[in-house]
Every structure is written in C-alpha cells, then in structure tokens.
Coordinates of C-alpha atoms in Angstrom, one line a residue:
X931 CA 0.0 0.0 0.0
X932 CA 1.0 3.3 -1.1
X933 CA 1.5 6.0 1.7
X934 CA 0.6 9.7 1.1
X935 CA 2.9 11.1 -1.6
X936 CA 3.9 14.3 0.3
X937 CA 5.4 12.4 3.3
X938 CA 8.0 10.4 0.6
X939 CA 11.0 12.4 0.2
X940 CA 11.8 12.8 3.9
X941 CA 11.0 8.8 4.5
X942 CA 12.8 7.9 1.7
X943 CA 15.8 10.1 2.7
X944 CA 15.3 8.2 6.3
X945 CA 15.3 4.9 4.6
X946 CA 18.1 5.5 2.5
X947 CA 20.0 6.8 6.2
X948 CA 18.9 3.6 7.9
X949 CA 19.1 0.7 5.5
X950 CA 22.0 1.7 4.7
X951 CA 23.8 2.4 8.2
X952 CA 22.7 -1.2 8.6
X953 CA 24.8 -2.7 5.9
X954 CA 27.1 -0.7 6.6
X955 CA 27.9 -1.4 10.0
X956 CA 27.7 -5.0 8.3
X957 CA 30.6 -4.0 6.1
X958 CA 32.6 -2.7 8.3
X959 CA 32.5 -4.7 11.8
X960 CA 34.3 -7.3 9.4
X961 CA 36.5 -4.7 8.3
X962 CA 37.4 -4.0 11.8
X963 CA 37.5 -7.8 12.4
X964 CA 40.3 -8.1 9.8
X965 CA 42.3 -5.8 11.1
X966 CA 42.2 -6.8 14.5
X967 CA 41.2 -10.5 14.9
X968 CA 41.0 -12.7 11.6
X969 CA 44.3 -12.9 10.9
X970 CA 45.1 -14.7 14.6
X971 CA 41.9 -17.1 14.1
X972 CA 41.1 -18.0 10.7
X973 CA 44.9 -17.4 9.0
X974 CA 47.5 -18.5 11.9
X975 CA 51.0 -17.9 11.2
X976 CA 54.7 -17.1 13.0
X977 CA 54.5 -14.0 10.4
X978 CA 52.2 -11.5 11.8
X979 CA 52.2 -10.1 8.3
X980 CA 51.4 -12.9 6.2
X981 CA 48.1 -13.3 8.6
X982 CA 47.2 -9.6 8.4
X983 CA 47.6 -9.9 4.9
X984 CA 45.5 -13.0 4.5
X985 CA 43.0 -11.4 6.6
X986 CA 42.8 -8.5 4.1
X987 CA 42.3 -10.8 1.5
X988 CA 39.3 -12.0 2.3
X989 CA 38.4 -8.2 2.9
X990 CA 39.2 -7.6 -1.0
X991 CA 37.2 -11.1 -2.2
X992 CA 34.3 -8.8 -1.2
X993 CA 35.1 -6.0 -3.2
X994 CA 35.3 -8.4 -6.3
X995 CA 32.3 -9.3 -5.3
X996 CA 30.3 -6.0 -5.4
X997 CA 30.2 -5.3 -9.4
X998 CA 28.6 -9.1 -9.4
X999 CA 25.8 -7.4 -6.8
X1000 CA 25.6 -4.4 -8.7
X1001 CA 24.5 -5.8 -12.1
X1002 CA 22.5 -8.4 -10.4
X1003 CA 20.5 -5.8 -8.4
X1004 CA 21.2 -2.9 -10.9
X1005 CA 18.8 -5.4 -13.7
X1006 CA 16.5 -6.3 -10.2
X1007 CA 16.4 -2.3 -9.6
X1008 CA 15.8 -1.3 -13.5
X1009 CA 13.4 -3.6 -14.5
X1010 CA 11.0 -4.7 -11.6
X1011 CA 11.6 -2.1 -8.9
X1012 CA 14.3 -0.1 -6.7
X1013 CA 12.3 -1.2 -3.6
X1014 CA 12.4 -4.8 -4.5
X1015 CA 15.7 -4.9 -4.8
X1016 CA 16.4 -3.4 -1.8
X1017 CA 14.8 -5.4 0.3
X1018 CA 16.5 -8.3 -0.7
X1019 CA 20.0 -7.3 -0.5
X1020 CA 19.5 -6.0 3.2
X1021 CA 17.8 -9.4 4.1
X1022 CA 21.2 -10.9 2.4
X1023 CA 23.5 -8.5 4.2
X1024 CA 22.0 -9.3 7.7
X1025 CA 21.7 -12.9 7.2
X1026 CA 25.1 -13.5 6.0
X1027 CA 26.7 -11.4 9.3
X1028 CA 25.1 -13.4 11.4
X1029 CA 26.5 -16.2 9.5
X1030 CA 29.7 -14.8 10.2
X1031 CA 29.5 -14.6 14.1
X1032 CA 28.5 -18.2 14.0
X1033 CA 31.6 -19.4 12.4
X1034 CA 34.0 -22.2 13.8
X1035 CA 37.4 -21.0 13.5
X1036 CA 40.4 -22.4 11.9
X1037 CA 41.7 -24.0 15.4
X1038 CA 38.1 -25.9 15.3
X1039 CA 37.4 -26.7 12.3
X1040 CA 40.8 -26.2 10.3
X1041 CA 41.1 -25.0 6.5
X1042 CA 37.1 -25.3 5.8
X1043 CA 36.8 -22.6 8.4
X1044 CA 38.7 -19.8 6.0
X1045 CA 36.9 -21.5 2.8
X1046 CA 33.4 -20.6 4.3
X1047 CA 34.8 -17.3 5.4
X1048 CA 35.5 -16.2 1.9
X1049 CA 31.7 -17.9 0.7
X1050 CA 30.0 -15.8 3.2
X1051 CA 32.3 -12.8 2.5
X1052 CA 31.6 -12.8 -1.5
X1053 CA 27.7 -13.2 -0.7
X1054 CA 27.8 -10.0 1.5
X1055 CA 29.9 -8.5 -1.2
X1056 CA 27.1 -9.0 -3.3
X1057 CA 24.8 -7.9 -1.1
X1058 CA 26.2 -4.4 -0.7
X1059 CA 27.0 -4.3 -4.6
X1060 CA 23.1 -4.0 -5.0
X1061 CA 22.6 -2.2 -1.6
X1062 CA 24.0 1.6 -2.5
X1063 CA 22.6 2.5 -5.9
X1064 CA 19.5 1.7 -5.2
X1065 CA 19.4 3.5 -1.9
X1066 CA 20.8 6.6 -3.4
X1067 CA 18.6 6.4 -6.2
X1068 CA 15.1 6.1 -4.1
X1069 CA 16.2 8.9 -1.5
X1070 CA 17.8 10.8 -5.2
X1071 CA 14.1 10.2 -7.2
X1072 CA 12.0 11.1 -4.4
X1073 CA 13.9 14.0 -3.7
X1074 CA 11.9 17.8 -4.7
X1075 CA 13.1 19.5 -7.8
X1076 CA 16.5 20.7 -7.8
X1077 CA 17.5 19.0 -4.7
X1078 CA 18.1 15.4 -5.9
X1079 CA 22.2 15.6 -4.7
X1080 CA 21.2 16.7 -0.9
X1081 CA 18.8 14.2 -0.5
X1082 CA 20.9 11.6 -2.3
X1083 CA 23.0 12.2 0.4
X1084 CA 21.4 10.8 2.8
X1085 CA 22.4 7.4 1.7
X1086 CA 25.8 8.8 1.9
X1087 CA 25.4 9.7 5.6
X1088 CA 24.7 5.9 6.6
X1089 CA 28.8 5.1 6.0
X1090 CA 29.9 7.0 9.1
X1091 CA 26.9 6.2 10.9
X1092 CA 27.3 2.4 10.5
X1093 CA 31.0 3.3 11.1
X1094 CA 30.2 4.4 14.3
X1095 CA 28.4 1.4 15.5
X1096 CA 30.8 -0.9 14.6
X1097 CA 33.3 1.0 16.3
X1098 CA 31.4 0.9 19.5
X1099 CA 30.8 -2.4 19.3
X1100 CA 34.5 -3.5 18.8
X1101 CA 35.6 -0.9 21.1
X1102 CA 33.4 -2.8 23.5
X1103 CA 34.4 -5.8 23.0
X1104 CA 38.1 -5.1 22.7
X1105 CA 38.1 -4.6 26.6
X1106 CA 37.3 -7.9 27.3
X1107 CA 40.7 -9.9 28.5
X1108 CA 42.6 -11.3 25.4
X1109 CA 41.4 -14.7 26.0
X1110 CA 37.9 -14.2 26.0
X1111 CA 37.7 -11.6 22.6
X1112 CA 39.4 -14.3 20.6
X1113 CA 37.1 -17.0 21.7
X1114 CA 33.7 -15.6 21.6
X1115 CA 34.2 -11.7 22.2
X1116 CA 34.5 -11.4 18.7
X1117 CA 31.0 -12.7 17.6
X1118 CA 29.0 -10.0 19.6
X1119 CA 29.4 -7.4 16.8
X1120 CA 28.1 -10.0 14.2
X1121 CA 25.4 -11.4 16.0
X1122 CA 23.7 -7.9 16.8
X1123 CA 23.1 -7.5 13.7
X1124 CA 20.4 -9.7 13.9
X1125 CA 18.3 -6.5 15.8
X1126 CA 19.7 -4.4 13.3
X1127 CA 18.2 -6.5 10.4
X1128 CA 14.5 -6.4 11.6
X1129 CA 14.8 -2.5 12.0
X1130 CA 15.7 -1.7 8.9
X1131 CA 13.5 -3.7 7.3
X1132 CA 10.6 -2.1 9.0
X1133 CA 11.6 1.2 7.6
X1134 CA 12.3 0.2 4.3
X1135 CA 9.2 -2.0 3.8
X1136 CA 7.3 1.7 4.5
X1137 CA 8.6 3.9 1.6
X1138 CA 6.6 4.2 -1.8
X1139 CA 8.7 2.9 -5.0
X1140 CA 10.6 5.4 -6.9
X1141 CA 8.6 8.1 -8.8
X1142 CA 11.0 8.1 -11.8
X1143 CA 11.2 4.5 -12.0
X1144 CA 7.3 3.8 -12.0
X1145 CA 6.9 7.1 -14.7
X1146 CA 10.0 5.5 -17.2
X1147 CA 8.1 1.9 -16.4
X1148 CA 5.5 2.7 -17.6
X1149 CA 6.9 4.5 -20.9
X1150 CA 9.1 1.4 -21.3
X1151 CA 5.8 -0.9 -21.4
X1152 CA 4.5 1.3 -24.1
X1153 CA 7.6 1.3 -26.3
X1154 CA 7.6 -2.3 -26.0
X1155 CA 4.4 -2.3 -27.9
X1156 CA 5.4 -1.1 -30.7
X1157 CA 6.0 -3.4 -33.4
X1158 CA 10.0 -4.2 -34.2
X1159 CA 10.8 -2.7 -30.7
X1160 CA 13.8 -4.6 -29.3
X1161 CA 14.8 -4.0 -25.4
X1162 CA 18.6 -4.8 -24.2
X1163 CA 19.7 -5.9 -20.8
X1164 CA 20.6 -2.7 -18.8
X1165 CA 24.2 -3.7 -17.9
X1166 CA 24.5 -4.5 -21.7
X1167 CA 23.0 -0.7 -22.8
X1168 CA 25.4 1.1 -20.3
X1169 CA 28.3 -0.6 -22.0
X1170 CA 27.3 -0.5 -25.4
X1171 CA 26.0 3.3 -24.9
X1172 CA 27.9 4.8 -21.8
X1173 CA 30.9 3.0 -21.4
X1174 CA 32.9 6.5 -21.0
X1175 CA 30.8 8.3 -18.3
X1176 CA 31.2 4.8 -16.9
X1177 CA 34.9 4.9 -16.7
X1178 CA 34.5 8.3 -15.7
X1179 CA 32.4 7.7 -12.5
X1180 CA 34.0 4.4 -11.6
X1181 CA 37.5 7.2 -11.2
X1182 CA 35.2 10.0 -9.5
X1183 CA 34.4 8.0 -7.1
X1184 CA 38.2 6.6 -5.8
X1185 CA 38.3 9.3 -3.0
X1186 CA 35.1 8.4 -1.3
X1187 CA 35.3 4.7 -1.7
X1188 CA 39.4 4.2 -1.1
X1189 CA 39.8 7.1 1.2
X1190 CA 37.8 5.6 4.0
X1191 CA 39.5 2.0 4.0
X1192 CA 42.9 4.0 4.1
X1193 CA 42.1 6.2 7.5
X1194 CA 40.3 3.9 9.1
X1195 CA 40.9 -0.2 7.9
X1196 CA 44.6 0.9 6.6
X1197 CA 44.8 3.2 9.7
X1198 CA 44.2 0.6 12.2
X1199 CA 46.7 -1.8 11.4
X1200 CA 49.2 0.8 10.9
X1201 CA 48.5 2.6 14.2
X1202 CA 49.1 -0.6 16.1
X1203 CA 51.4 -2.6 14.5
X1204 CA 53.6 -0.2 12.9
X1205 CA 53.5 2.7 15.7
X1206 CA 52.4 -0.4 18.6
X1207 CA 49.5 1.8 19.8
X1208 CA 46.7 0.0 22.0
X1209 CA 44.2 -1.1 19.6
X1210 CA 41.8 0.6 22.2
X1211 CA 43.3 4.1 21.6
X1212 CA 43.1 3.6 17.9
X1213 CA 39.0 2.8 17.9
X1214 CA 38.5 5.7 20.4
X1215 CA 40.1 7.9 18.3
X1216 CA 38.5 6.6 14.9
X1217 CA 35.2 7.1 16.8
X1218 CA 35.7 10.3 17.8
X1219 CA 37.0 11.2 13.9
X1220 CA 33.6 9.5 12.7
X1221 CA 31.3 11.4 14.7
X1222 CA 33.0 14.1 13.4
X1223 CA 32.3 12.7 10.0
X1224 CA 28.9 12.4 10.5
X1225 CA 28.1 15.9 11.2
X1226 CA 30.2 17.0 8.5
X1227 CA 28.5 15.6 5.6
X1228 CA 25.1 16.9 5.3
X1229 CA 26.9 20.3 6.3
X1230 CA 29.0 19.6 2.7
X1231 CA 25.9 18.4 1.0
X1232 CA 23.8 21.4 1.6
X1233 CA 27.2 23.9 0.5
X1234 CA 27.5 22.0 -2.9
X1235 CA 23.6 22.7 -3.1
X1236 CA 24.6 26.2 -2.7
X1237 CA 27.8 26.5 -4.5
X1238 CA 27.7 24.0 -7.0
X1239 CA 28.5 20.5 -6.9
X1240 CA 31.2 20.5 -9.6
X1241 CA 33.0 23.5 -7.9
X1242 CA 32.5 22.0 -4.3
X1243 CA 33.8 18.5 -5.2
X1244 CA 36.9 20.1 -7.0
X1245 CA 37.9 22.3 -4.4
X1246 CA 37.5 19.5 -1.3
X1247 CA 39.3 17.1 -3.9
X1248 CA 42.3 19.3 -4.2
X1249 CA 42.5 19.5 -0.5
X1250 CA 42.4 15.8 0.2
X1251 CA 45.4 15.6 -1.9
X1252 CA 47.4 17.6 0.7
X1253 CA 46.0 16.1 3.5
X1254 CA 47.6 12.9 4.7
X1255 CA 50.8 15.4 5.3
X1256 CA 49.7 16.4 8.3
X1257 CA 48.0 13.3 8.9
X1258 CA 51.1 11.2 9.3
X1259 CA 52.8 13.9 11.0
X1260 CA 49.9 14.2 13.9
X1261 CA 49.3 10.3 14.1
X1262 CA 53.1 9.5 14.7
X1263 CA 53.1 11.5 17.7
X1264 CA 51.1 9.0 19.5
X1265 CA 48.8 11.3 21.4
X1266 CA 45.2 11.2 21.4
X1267 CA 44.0 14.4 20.0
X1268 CA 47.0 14.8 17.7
X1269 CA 46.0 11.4 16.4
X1270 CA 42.3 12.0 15.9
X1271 CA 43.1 16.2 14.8
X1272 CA 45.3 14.5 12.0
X1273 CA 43.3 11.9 10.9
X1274 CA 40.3 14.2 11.3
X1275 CA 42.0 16.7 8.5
X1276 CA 42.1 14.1 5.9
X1277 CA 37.9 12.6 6.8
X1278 CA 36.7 16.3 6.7
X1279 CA 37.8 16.1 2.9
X1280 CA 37.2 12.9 2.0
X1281 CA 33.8 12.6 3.7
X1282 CA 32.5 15.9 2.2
X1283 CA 33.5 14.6 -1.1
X1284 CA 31.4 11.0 -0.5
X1285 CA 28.5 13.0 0.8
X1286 CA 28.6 14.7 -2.7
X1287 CA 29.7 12.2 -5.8
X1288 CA 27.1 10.1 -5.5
X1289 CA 24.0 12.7 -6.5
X1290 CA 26.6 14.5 -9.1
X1291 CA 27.1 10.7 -10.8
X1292 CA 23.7 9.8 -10.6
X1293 CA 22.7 12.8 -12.9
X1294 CA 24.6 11.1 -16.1
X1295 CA 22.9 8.4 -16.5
X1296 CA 19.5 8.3 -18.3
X1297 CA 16.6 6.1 -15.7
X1298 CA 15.8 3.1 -17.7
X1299 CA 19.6 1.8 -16.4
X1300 CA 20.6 4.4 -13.6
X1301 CA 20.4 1.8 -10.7
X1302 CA 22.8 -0.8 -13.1
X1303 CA 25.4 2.4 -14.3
X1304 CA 25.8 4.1 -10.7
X1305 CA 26.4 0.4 -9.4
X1306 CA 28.7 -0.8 -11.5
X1307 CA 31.0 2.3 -11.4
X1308 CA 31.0 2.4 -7.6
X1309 CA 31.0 -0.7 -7.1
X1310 CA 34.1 -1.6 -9.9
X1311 CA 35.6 1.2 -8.1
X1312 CA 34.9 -0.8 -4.7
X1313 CA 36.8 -3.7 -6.1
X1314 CA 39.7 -1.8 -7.2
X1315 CA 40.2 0.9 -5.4
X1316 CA 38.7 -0.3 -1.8
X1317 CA 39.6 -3.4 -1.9
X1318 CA 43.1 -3.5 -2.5
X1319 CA 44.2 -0.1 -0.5
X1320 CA 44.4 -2.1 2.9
X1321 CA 46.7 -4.1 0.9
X1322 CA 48.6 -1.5 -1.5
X1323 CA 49.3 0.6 2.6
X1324 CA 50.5 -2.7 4.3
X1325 CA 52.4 -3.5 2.0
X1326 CA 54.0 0.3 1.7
X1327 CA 53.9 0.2 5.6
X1328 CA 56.5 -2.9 5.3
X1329 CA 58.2 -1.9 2.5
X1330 CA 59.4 1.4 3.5
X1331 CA 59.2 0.4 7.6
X1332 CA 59.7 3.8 9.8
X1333 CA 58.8 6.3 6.6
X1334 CA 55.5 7.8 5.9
X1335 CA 56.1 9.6 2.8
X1336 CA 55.0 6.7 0.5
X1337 CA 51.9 5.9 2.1
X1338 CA 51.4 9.8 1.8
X1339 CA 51.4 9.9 -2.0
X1340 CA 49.6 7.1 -2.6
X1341 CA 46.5 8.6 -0.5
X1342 CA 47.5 12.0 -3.2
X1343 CA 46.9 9.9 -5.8
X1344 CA 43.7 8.6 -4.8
X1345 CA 42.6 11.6 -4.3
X1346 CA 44.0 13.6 -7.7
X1347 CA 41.9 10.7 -9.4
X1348 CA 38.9 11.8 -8.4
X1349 CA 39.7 15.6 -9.0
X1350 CA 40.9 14.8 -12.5
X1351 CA 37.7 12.5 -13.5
X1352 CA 34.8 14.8 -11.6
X1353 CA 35.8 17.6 -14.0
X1354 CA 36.0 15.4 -17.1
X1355 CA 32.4 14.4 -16.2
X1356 CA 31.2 17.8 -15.8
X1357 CA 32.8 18.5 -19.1
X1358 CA 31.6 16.2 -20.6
X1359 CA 27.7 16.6 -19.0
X1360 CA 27.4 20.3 -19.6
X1361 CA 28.6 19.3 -23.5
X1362 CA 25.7 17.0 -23.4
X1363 CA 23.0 19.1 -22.4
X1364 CA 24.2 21.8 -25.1
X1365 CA 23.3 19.3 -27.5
X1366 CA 20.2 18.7 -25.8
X1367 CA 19.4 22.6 -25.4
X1368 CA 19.8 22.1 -29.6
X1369 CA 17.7 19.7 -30.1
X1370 CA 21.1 16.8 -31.2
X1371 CA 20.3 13.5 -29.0
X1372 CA 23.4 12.0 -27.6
X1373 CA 24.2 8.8 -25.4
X1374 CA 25.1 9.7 -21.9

C-alpha cells in the first residue's frame, strides 16, 4: 500500500539513512574484524604479516564481489523495482553477518573454516553491490526539484553512521581480556546484527517505489508495444551506450570509496602494528574522527547545493590531496587528540566529497539503467580501489618500515583521481546538455 505522496521524500531520505547504516555497520565490523582478529583465528602464522595480509584478503574477495551485486540488483532495480531490490540485498547482508559470528574457527574446524569465510564474505559483497545504488537512487528520485544531490546524500550519511556502530561495538568488545575476545568476544558485533536487520527492514518496507522509475516503467511498457521494438539488458546498454561516463564515474568515485578504507581499515593496522598503539586508543580515536564525519556531511551536502556541486567537489578534492601530510605527521606522535586532529583533517575532505559524488554521478545516466550504471562504477571502483588499499598501505607500511612519505602519495593519488575524472564528467555533462538545449540526441 502506497502512503501519502507528500510524506516520501523525507521517508525515503530516512530509509536510504537507515538501510543503509545497517549494511554498513555490516561492512565494516568485518573490516574492523580483519584488522584486529582474523588474521590470529582463521589465518595463523609465526608471520604477523602474512596473517594480516591473508585477513585482508578475504576483505578484498568482497570488493570483487560488489560489481557481481551491482548488475544483479542494478537489472532487479531497472526492471522490476528499486524497492524490491532493496529489500533483498539488506535481508542478504544481515543474514550473511550473522552467519559470520557463528563461524567455527580455523583452530576448530581447520582449513574449511577460511573456505566458508571467503563464501559468506563474497555473498555480503554482493549484497552491498546491490545495496548503495538503489538507496541513493530512491532517496535521489523522491527528492523535490532541484535538490536530488542533498537528499541523495542521505544514503551517503549511513557510511559513518554504521562506522560508528561498529566502532562501538569493537571498542566494547576489545576490553574484554585477550582470551575471552578471541574466543567468543568477537561474535557480539556479528550477531547484533540480527536486531539491526528487523529494523531496517521495517523502515524500508514503508517507503513508496521510486517516482522516476514507476513514470520510465511505464513508458518502457508502451515502447515495448510497438511493433519491431527490441529492449537490451541494462548492464549490456550502459556498455554499449555509456561505457565512457562509466569509466569516468568508476574514477570520481576513488576518493570516497578508497579514502575511508585507508584512514580507518589501513589506519588501524598501521597505528598498532607499525607505531604499537593500543588497539583501544586507535578505535576511540577513529570514533571520535567518525562522529566528526557524520556531522560533517550533510553540512557539505547542503554547501555543494549552494555552491555548485562541480566547484565543491573540486575544491575538497584538491584539498584531500594535501592532506595525509599532516596526517602522518599528527598520528606519529602517539597522542590522542593529535591522532584523531590529524586523521580528522584528511575525513573532513574525504567525507564531504562522498557525501557529494554520488548525486553529481547519478545525474549522467539516463533512468531506464541508472540503478545498473551508478552500481557498477561504484562498485568496480569498490573492487579496485577499496579493496586493495588495505593491501597496497600494508604492503608500503612494510616496504618502506619507519617512513611515511610513500603511504602519503599514494593517498594523493587517490585523491587527484577523483579531482581529474569529476571535471572530465562535468565536461563532458554540460557538453551534453548543449546538445540537448539544440535539439542533437546524444548517449550519456
């Protein structure tokens, strides 16, 4: 049953907040898992680094796994519904971490237990592949005129809020005595999400499908009346049609996607094996940054309403490239607030950059296979991008033992990706809508 139209844009922001906060916290209680206790249970070795590494792996499988999910859910989302297809991946998500908690470990149950690891780890990759397009696009469509990249924001703004639970919950746990966090400690995180699961699901079941969606459904049914009318897979349309905004949104989107696996899953291995910090200290201080976080991005949303989001994303772009300077600088002190100041300086930029891009990219694809084209490029970017930065700083971390520097640059270059590919896009949009204006057609 429909609810009244007027009440949709707010509940469909608020869905898009709490479903995905939800699969977030999914996402990342394992990413905080990796970097603190699945290298010791389900990858033991006398080389701390192998394990960590190993660990990591199984974080990046996931990320492979994510441009599956999107075109799955991206043809789900395009052709029967971005509600549908919502639903399911957060019933995946949840089900899945549970899973997880309930996992012998490689002392019980020996290799099978990292085999099943990396099964349940590529499901809730998939699961999350298909999760964010479709939440950005229902709180994006529903959104009033002219405000589709604030409310598509929204979706944005469940990252550091799941962040923030999962940091809560492993900073919990993490007090327990040694012994008892590797032996069931642990599992708390995962199996919470069980509560999680039926409250978001609640929400999401009350929110109206897209507006957009139904409006091009129903224009698609009557095309496909029409004698001789022939109607291509979505994911095979975006690459046949709009294979270079593709490229150019799977590169846009490198800051907000790799940034936040390098300050905070990078971040905590390096904090406490490289600098030996309490893992305790580390989480407090990564809270602390991601509260922070949290009231910074609909602060940066409603600026790029103001400003521009072109001019907003190139200017917080350009300053993410200069910030893990004084990021390393502040975080090898070792004290608290010079820790989370530092790291804090480099989250301000990346997170009002991913509280923009995903609006801005959204806006270059054409309906019929938005849901497929936004999923794919953030998700491709996911697999690249996110999933191998743990890795790519580890291994810099090893490499170059006692220097920063490296890890430095490679967090510039992350970041002068996305600045170089969100102007190309807006290049190559406003060119577009010239045509447009003069009456040329033109594949976005």
């Amino acid at each position: 049953m429909n609810r009244p139209a007027q009440a949709q844009p707010k509940r469909a922001a608020a869905a898009a907040f709490i479903g995905t906060m939800i699969e977030w916290y999914d996402f990342y209680i394992y990413a905080t898992a990796a970097a603190l206790v699945f290298g010791q249970l389900f990858f033991p070795s006398t080389d701390a680094l192998f394990s960590t590494m190993a660990a990591f792996g199984t974080f990046a499988v996931g990320f492979f796994a994510r441009p599956l999910g999107g075109i799955i859910f991206g043809h789900v989302g395009d052709r029967i519904g971005r509600k549908k297809s919502l639903v399911i991946t957060l019933l995946m998500m949840g089900v899945v971490t549970v899973c997880i908690g309930l996992l012998p470990t490689y002392a019980q149950i020996g290799v099978a237990a990292p085999v099943l690891l990396i099964l349940l780890r590529i499901v809730q990759g998939i699961a999350v592949g298909g999760e964010w397009g479709g939440a950005v696009l229902m709180a994006g469509e529903h959104a009033p005129k002219g405000r589709r990249n604030f409310f598509a924001s929204f979706a944005q703004l469940g990252s550091p809020a799941g962040l923030i639970l999962s940091l809560l919950a492993f900073s919990a746990v993490t007090r327990l005595p040694e012994a008892d966090l590797m032996s069931w400690g642990w599992r708390l995180p995962f199996l919470a999400s069980s509560l999680l699961l039926i409250v978001g699901l609640m929400i999401r079941l009350g929110v109206n499908e897209s507006p957009e969606f139904l409006d091009d459904k129903a224009k698609a049914e009557h095309a496909r009346s029409v004698p001789g009318h022939t109607e291509q897979a979505p994911v095979v349309e975006v690459l046949k049609t709009a294979w270079r905004p593709l490229l150019l949104c799977i590169g846009a989107n490198t800051l907000g996607i790799a940034g936040v696996y390098f300050t905070n899953t990078f971040m905590i291995a390096y904090t406490t094996q490289q600098l030996s910090l309490p893992r305790s200290l580390i989480l407090e201080c990564l809270f602390v940054v991601s509260v922070i976080q949290f009231c910074i991005q609909p602060a940066a949303a409603w600026i790029a309403e103001k400003i521009g989001a072109t001019r907003f994303l190139a200017l917080v772009a350009t300053l993410a490239m200069a910030s893990p300077y004084p990021m390393f600088v502040l975080v090898s002190s070792g004290e608290p607030g010079k820790i989370i100041l530092g790291i804090a300086l480099a989250v301000i930029c990346m997170a009002s950059f991913y509280a923009v891009i995903a609006g801005f990219v959204s806006g270059m694809f054409a309906t019929r296979v938005r849901y497929t084209a936004i999923s794919l490029a953030y998700q491709v970017c996911g697999a690249v991008a996110g999933g191998l930065t743990p890795l790519i700083g580890t291994w810099l971390a090893h490499t170059y033992a006692g220097q920063w520097w490296p890890m430095a640059a490679f967090y510039t270059l992350i970041a002068g990706t996305s600045l170089v590919c969100v102007l190309a896009l807006a290049r190559r949009h406003a060119a577009a809508n010239d045509l447009e204006m003069a009456g040329v057609t033109q594949p976005r």
